[in-house]
GROMACS .gro file of C-alpha atoms in nm:
model
  295
    1MET     CA    1   4.307  -2.271  10.513
    2ASP     CA    2   4.369  -2.586  10.717
    3PHE     CA    3   4.630  -2.475  10.970
    4ASP     CA    4   4.663  -2.824  11.121
    5ARG     CA    5   4.738  -3.001  10.795
    6ASP     CA    6   5.078  -3.169  10.793
    7ARG     CA    7   5.147  -3.040  11.144
    8ASP     CA    8   5.318  -3.372  11.227
    9GLU     CA    9   5.553  -3.327  10.932
   10GLN     CA   10   5.718  -3.011  11.063
   11PRO     CA   11   6.079  -2.997  11.186
   12GLN     CA   12   6.098  -3.087  11.551
   13GLY     CA   13   6.427  -2.954  11.683
   14GLU     CA   14   6.762  -3.123  11.645
   15GLY     CA   15   6.629  -3.479  11.619
   16ASN     CA   16   6.459  -3.443  11.282
   17ASP     CA   17   6.726  -3.481  11.014
   18ARG     CA   18   6.490  -3.504  10.714
   19PRO     CA   19   6.525  -3.232  10.447
   20PHE     CA   20   6.266  -2.955  10.469
   21LEU     CA   21   6.328  -2.759  10.150
   22TYR     CA   22   6.181  -2.444   9.999
   23VAL     CA   23   6.261  -2.188   9.732
   24TYR     CA   24   6.416  -1.906   9.931
   25SER     CA   25   6.202  -1.593   9.958
   26PHE     CA   26   6.208  -1.506  10.326
   27PRO     CA   27   6.413  -1.603  10.634
   28PRO     CA   28   6.286  -1.921  10.804
   29PRO     CA   29   6.049  -1.852  11.096
   30ILE     CA   30   6.128  -1.924  11.457
   31LEU     CA   31   5.985  -2.268  11.532
   32PRO     CA   32   5.730  -2.375  11.637
   33LEU     CA   33   5.552  -2.221  11.343
   34ALA     CA   34   5.316  -1.932  11.403
   35GLN     CA   35   4.951  -2.029  11.394
   36GLU     CA   36   4.883  -1.833  11.076
   37ASP     CA   37   5.139  -2.042  10.885
   38ASN     CA   38   5.035  -2.399  10.801
   39GLY     CA   39   5.396  -2.503  10.747
   40ASN     CA   40   5.356  -2.596  10.380
   41ARG     CA   41   5.451  -2.251  10.262
   42PRO     CA   42   5.736  -2.088  10.455
   43LEU     CA   43   5.619  -1.733  10.379
   44PRO     CA   44   5.429  -1.487  10.596
   45LYS     CA   45   5.126  -1.321  10.440
   46SER     CA   46   5.338  -1.011  10.382
   47VAL     CA   47   5.544  -1.193  10.118
   48CYS     CA   48   5.433  -1.166   9.756
   49TRP     CA   49   5.424  -1.528   9.635
   50TYR     CA   50   5.395  -1.438   9.264
   51LEU     CA   51   5.719  -1.235   9.278
   52CYS     CA   52   5.953  -1.476   9.458
   53SER     CA   53   6.292  -1.317   9.522
   54GLY     CA   54   6.449  -1.664   9.531
   55ILE     CA   55   6.416  -1.686   9.150
   56GLN     CA   56   6.677  -1.452   9.008
   57PRO     CA   57   6.703  -1.372   8.634
   58LEU     CA   58   7.070  -1.309   8.558
   59THR     CA   59   7.006  -1.169   8.210
   60PRO     CA   60   6.731  -0.935   8.083
   61PHE     CA   61   6.418  -1.105   7.955
   62LYS     CA   62   6.384  -1.048   7.580
   63PRO     CA   63   6.151  -1.268   7.371
   64GLY     CA   64   6.348  -1.463   7.114
   65GLU     CA   65   6.673  -1.455   7.315
   66GLU     CA   66   6.838  -1.671   7.579
   67LEU     CA   67   6.741  -1.620   7.942
   68THR     CA   68   6.964  -1.724   8.234
   69VAL     CA   69   6.812  -1.791   8.576
   70GLN     CA   70   6.947  -1.888   8.918
   71VAL     CA   71   6.742  -2.016   9.214
   72SER     CA   72   6.813  -1.983   9.588
   73ILE     CA   73   6.711  -2.281   9.803
   74GLY     CA   74   6.663  -2.290  10.179
   75ASN     CA   75   6.647  -2.586  10.420
   76TRP     CA   76   6.467  -2.597  10.759
   77GLN     CA   77   6.613  -2.940  10.831
   78GLY     CA   78   6.725  -3.024  11.185
   79GLY     CA   79   7.032  -3.228  11.272
   80ASN     CA   80   7.373  -3.172  11.116
   81SER     CA   81   7.341  -3.321  10.768
   82THR     CA   82   7.363  -3.129  10.443
   83SER     CA   83   7.098  -3.234  10.191
   84MET     CA   84   7.112  -3.257   9.814
   85ALA     CA   85   6.820  -3.062   9.670
   86TYR     CA   86   6.698  -3.110   9.314
   87VAL     CA   87   6.572  -2.800   9.137
   88GLY     CA   88   6.382  -2.759   8.810
   89VAL     CA   89   6.283  -2.434   8.639
   90TRP     CA   90   6.015  -2.376   8.373
   91TRP     CA   91   5.871  -2.071   8.202
   92SER     CA   92   5.500  -2.023   8.139
   93PHE     CA   93   5.261  -1.789   7.966
   94PRO     CA   94   5.084  -1.569   8.223
   95VAL     CA   95   4.810  -1.758   8.406
   96SER     CA   96   4.587  -1.635   8.686
   97GLY     CA   97   4.511  -1.985   8.816
   98PRO     CA   98   4.692  -2.312   8.884
   99VAL     CA   99   4.914  -2.456   8.613
  100ILE     CA  100   5.092  -2.782   8.536
  101PRO     CA  101   5.433  -2.687   8.391
  102ASP     CA  102   5.474  -2.765   8.022
  103ALA     CA  103   5.767  -2.998   7.948
  104SER     CA  104   5.837  -2.802   7.628
  105LYS     CA  105   5.899  -2.491   7.840
  106PHE     CA  106   6.159  -2.650   8.067
  107ILE     CA  107   6.458  -2.421   8.127
  108GLY     CA  108   6.688  -2.650   8.320
  109PHE     CA  109   6.773  -2.875   8.616
  110SER     CA  110   7.034  -2.833   8.889
  111PRO     CA  111   7.128  -3.032   9.201
  112VAL     CA  112   7.249  -2.820   9.492
  113LYS     CA  113   7.376  -2.904   9.842
  114VAL     CA  114   7.189  -2.709  10.113
  115PRO     CA  115   7.300  -2.699  10.480
  116PRO     CA  116   7.039  -2.746  10.758
  117HIS     CA  117   6.892  -2.498  11.008
  118GLY     CA  118   6.781  -2.239  10.753
  119GLY     CA  119   7.088  -2.281  10.535
  120ARG     CA  120   7.087  -2.131  10.187
  121ALA     CA  121   7.247  -2.227   9.857
  122GLU     CA  122   7.218  -2.126   9.492
  123THR     CA  123   7.178  -2.346   9.187
  124THR     CA  124   7.411  -2.323   8.893
  125PRO     CA  125   7.290  -2.071   8.631
  126LEU     CA  126   7.030  -2.227   8.400
  127THR     CA  127   6.991  -2.100   8.044
  128ALA     CA  128   6.731  -2.155   7.771
  129LYS     CA  129   6.607  -1.962   7.471
  130ILE     CA  130   6.263  -1.811   7.521
  131PRO     CA  131   6.082  -1.811   7.185
  132ALA     CA  132   5.974  -1.483   7.028
  133SER     CA  133   5.615  -1.611   7.040
  134SER     CA  134   5.620  -1.593   7.422
  135GLY     CA  135   5.507  -1.232   7.422
  136ASN     CA  136   5.635  -0.959   7.650
  137HIS     CA  137   5.529  -1.118   7.978
  138ILE     CA  138   5.618  -1.463   8.112
  139CYS     CA  139   5.621  -1.636   8.449
  140LEU     CA  140   5.908  -1.841   8.586
  141LEU     CA  141   5.822  -2.149   8.796
  142ALA     CA  142   6.076  -2.323   9.020
  143LYS     CA  143   6.041  -2.653   9.206
  144VAL     CA  144   6.268  -2.808   9.468
  145TRP     CA  145   6.241  -3.171   9.582
  146HIS     CA  146   6.415  -3.456   9.764
  147PRO     CA  147   6.307  -3.822   9.808
  148LEU     CA  148   6.276  -3.775  10.188
  149ASP     CA  149   6.090  -3.444  10.172
  150ASN     CA  150   5.713  -3.457  10.124
  151VAL     CA  151   5.616  -3.324   9.781
  152ALA     CA  152   5.260  -3.329   9.647
  153THR     CA  153   5.206  -3.562   9.353
  154GLY     CA  154   5.039  -3.467   9.026
  155GLY     CA  155   5.282  -3.206   8.897
  156LEU     CA  156   5.062  -2.905   8.976
  157ALA     CA  157   5.264  -2.590   9.041
  158ASP     CA  158   5.124  -2.437   9.360
  159PRO     CA  159   5.335  -2.137   9.469
  160VAL     CA  160   5.049  -2.019   9.692
  161ASN     CA  161   5.041  -2.320   9.928
  162ASP     CA  162   5.334  -2.552   9.856
  163ARG     CA  163   5.679  -2.450   9.981
  164HIS     CA  164   5.841  -2.663   9.709
  165TRP     CA  165   5.711  -2.429   9.436
  166ALA     CA  166   5.778  -2.063   9.365
  167GLN     CA  167   5.691  -1.815   9.092
  168ARG     CA  168   5.830  -1.492   8.954
  169ASN     CA  169   5.688  -1.265   8.684
  170LEU     CA  170   5.912  -1.112   8.419
  171ALA     CA  171   5.784  -0.804   8.237
  172ALA     CA  172   5.671  -0.449   8.265
  173SER     CA  173   5.445  -0.236   8.048
  174PRO     CA  174   5.450   0.139   7.981
  175ALA     CA  175   5.165   0.317   8.156
  176ALA     CA  176   5.152   0.599   7.900
  177THR     CA  177   5.052   0.369   7.612
  178PRO     CA  178   4.802   0.116   7.753
  179GLN     CA  179   4.818  -0.222   7.585
  180PRO     CA  180   4.591  -0.522   7.646
  181PHE     CA  181   4.747  -0.782   7.873
  182THR     CA  182   4.649  -1.139   7.786
  183PHE     CA  183   4.647  -1.419   8.042
  184LEU     CA  184   4.481  -1.757   8.096
  185ALA     CA  185   4.228  -1.833   8.368
  186THR     CA  186   4.283  -2.202   8.440
  187ASN     CA  187   4.109  -2.499   8.598
  188PRO     CA  188   4.341  -2.801   8.642
  189MET     CA  189   4.072  -3.020   8.801
  190ASP     CA  190   3.883  -3.310   8.644
  191GLN     CA  191   3.548  -3.143   8.713
  192GLU     CA  192   3.387  -2.807   8.643
  193ALA     CA  193   3.470  -2.535   8.896
  194THR     CA  194   3.374  -2.174   8.965
  195TYR     CA  195   3.643  -1.913   9.027
  196GLN     CA  196   3.670  -1.540   9.089
  197VAL     CA  197   3.932  -1.331   8.910
  198ASP     CA  198   4.018  -1.025   9.118
  199ILE     CA  199   4.219  -0.730   8.984
  200ARG     CA  200   4.343  -0.442   9.199
  201PRO     CA  201   4.662  -0.255   9.297
  202VAL     CA  202   4.920  -0.459   9.484
  203PRO     CA  203   4.870  -0.381   9.858
  204GLN     CA  204   5.137  -0.150   9.994
  205GLU     CA  205   5.241  -0.404  10.259
  206LEU     CA  206   5.365  -0.625   9.972
  207TRP     CA  207   5.576  -0.355   9.808
  208VAL     CA  208   5.884  -0.472   9.997
  209ASN     CA  209   5.878  -0.779   9.771
  210LEU     CA  210   5.861  -0.588   9.443
  211PRO     CA  211   6.166  -0.577   9.211
  212THR     CA  212   6.288  -0.227   9.293
  213ASP     CA  213   6.624  -0.054   9.285
  214GLU     CA  214   6.748   0.302   9.321
  215ARG     CA  215   6.618   0.379   8.970
  216MET     CA  216   6.267   0.236   9.008
  217ARG     CA  217   6.013   0.264   9.291
  218PRO     CA  218   5.647   0.159   9.333
  219VAL     CA  219   5.375   0.425   9.362
  220HIS     CA  220   4.998   0.435   9.408
  221ALA     CA  221   4.797   0.510   9.093
  222SER     CA  222   4.429   0.509   9.007
  223ALA     CA  223   4.325   0.321   8.695
  224TRP     CA  224   4.026   0.226   8.485
  225LEU     CA  225   4.010  -0.152   8.438
  226SER     CA  226   3.844  -0.352   8.161
  227LEU     CA  227   3.846  -0.734   8.161
  228THR     CA  228   3.723  -0.925   7.856
  229CYS     CA  229   3.662  -1.298   7.814
  230MET     CA  230   3.792  -1.365   7.462
  231ALA     CA  231   3.565  -1.667   7.404
  232SER     CA  232   3.236  -1.492   7.484
  233ALA     CA  233   3.337  -1.124   7.439
  234GLU     CA  234   3.182  -1.059   7.782
  235GLU     CA  235   3.337  -0.747   7.935
  236VAL     CA  236   3.341  -0.615   8.291
  237GLN     CA  237   3.478  -0.280   8.400
  238GLY     CA  238   3.584  -0.118   8.724
  239GLN     CA  239   3.766   0.178   8.871
  240ASN     CA  240   4.079   0.068   9.060
  241ALA     CA  241   3.941  -0.281   9.131
  242LEU     CA  242   3.708  -0.540   8.980
  243THR     CA  243   3.607  -0.899   9.046
  244HIS     CA  244   3.469  -1.133   8.780
  245GLU     CA  245   3.321  -1.478   8.841
  246LEU     CA  246   3.361  -1.748   8.580
  247THR     CA  247   3.293  -2.121   8.559
  248LEU     CA  248   3.562  -2.327   8.389
  249GLY     CA  249   3.523  -2.678   8.251
  250PRO     CA  250   3.755  -2.966   8.337
  251HIS     CA  251   4.116  -2.871   8.250
  252GLU     CA  252   3.995  -2.556   8.073
  253GLN     CA  253   4.228  -2.265   8.003
  254ARG     CA  254   4.026  -1.958   7.911
  255GLU     CA  255   4.193  -1.662   7.746
  256MET     CA  256   4.127  -1.329   7.919
  257GLU     CA  257   4.232  -0.979   7.816
  258LEU     CA  258   4.291  -0.698   8.063
  259LEU     CA  259   4.325  -0.330   7.978
  260VAL     CA  260   4.455  -0.099   8.252
  261VAL     CA  261   4.432   0.274   8.181
  262VAL     CA  262   4.618   0.468   8.448
  263THR     CA  263   4.444   0.795   8.528
  264ASP     CA  264   4.722   0.942   8.744
  265GLU     CA  265   5.057   1.075   8.636
  266ILE     CA  266   5.340   0.826   8.695
  267GLY     CA  267   5.675   0.999   8.682
  268GLY     CA  268   5.998   0.862   8.551
  269GLY     CA  269   6.167   0.606   8.770
  270ALA     CA  270   5.835   0.484   8.911
  271PHE     CA  271   5.580   0.212   8.841
  272ALA     CA  272   5.226   0.129   8.954
  273PRO     CA  273   5.192  -0.240   9.054
  274PHE     CA  274   4.865  -0.427   8.994
  275GLN     CA  275   4.784  -0.789   9.074
  276ILE     CA  276   4.557  -1.042   8.904
  277VAL     CA  277   4.461  -1.315   9.153
  278GLN     CA  278   4.230  -1.607   9.091
  279TYR     CA  279   4.027  -1.736   9.388
  280ARG     CA  280   3.822  -2.046   9.458
  281GLU     CA  281   3.601  -2.042   9.767
  282GLU     CA  282   3.778  -1.725   9.884
  283LYS     CA  283   4.123  -1.889   9.872
  284PRO     CA  284   4.386  -1.772   9.621
  285VAL     CA  285   4.491  -2.042   9.376
  286GLY     CA  286   4.719  -1.842   9.148
  287GLY     CA  287   4.801  -1.500   9.013
  288VAL     CA  288   5.033  -1.266   8.828
  289ALA     CA  289   5.153  -0.908   8.866
  290LEU     CA  290   5.143  -0.627   8.613
  291LEU     CA  291   5.389  -0.340   8.662
  292LEU     CA  292   5.297  -0.021   8.476
  293GLN     CA  293   5.603   0.200   8.431
  294GLY     CA  294   5.606   0.578   8.416
  295ALA     CA  295   5.767   0.768   8.133
   0.00000   0.00000   0.00000
């Protein structure tokens, strides 16, 4: 990762009064930024970017019913001015790679005033009906922007590297009755590209980001994994982890099917978290989480 990129665009004390917005997942760092953070994404490596806590569903996700979502926005801006942030939210089918949000899956838009110096504010609740055809697992994508804050052009959602984007998965599957999980491996570029799809348990250092409460806790669990490319019927298998390389054509979205068979007992009130992350040249470009609940 290029740690020096956009270094001149970072907040520089009290004199910089430009907005510096992000979807709130973690307290702002002490400036100057640590070397391991390139400044685009205001999250340490210990934060799980595909389960952003700043995107909060206010109603249970049920295909075919309305879903209400609220987003928390932060602002690293210097000076004393409050900035008006503009926030959009979309839903998406599960994808392991980069995605351009679909206008037909737009949930809503909300302006929100955010104070400087790490201030925080919430959007108004945004509601849309999620069609029954969505399946039992969707991703929520949130974007924040302002005319004076630098936002990448092109519309590509990049929750891995761009602080203006964030993502949160909605769904969980029962571990006792394994069901295939379908997702799309994607290539948004104009040319062919080779990627690696990596599947393994969510590292324990990321568990602090997982959606837990007093009734549900993450646990380690071994599992047999089977990944199938639906177009070619090619299948790869692994115990606890597997990596599969695939070459995608320009703008291709390839349907993949994952079966996770947990071989340990997961008790009630617990779940085993697994992640599906797509890499290009050893850098993550996207991913989703799969939470397998105990009986």
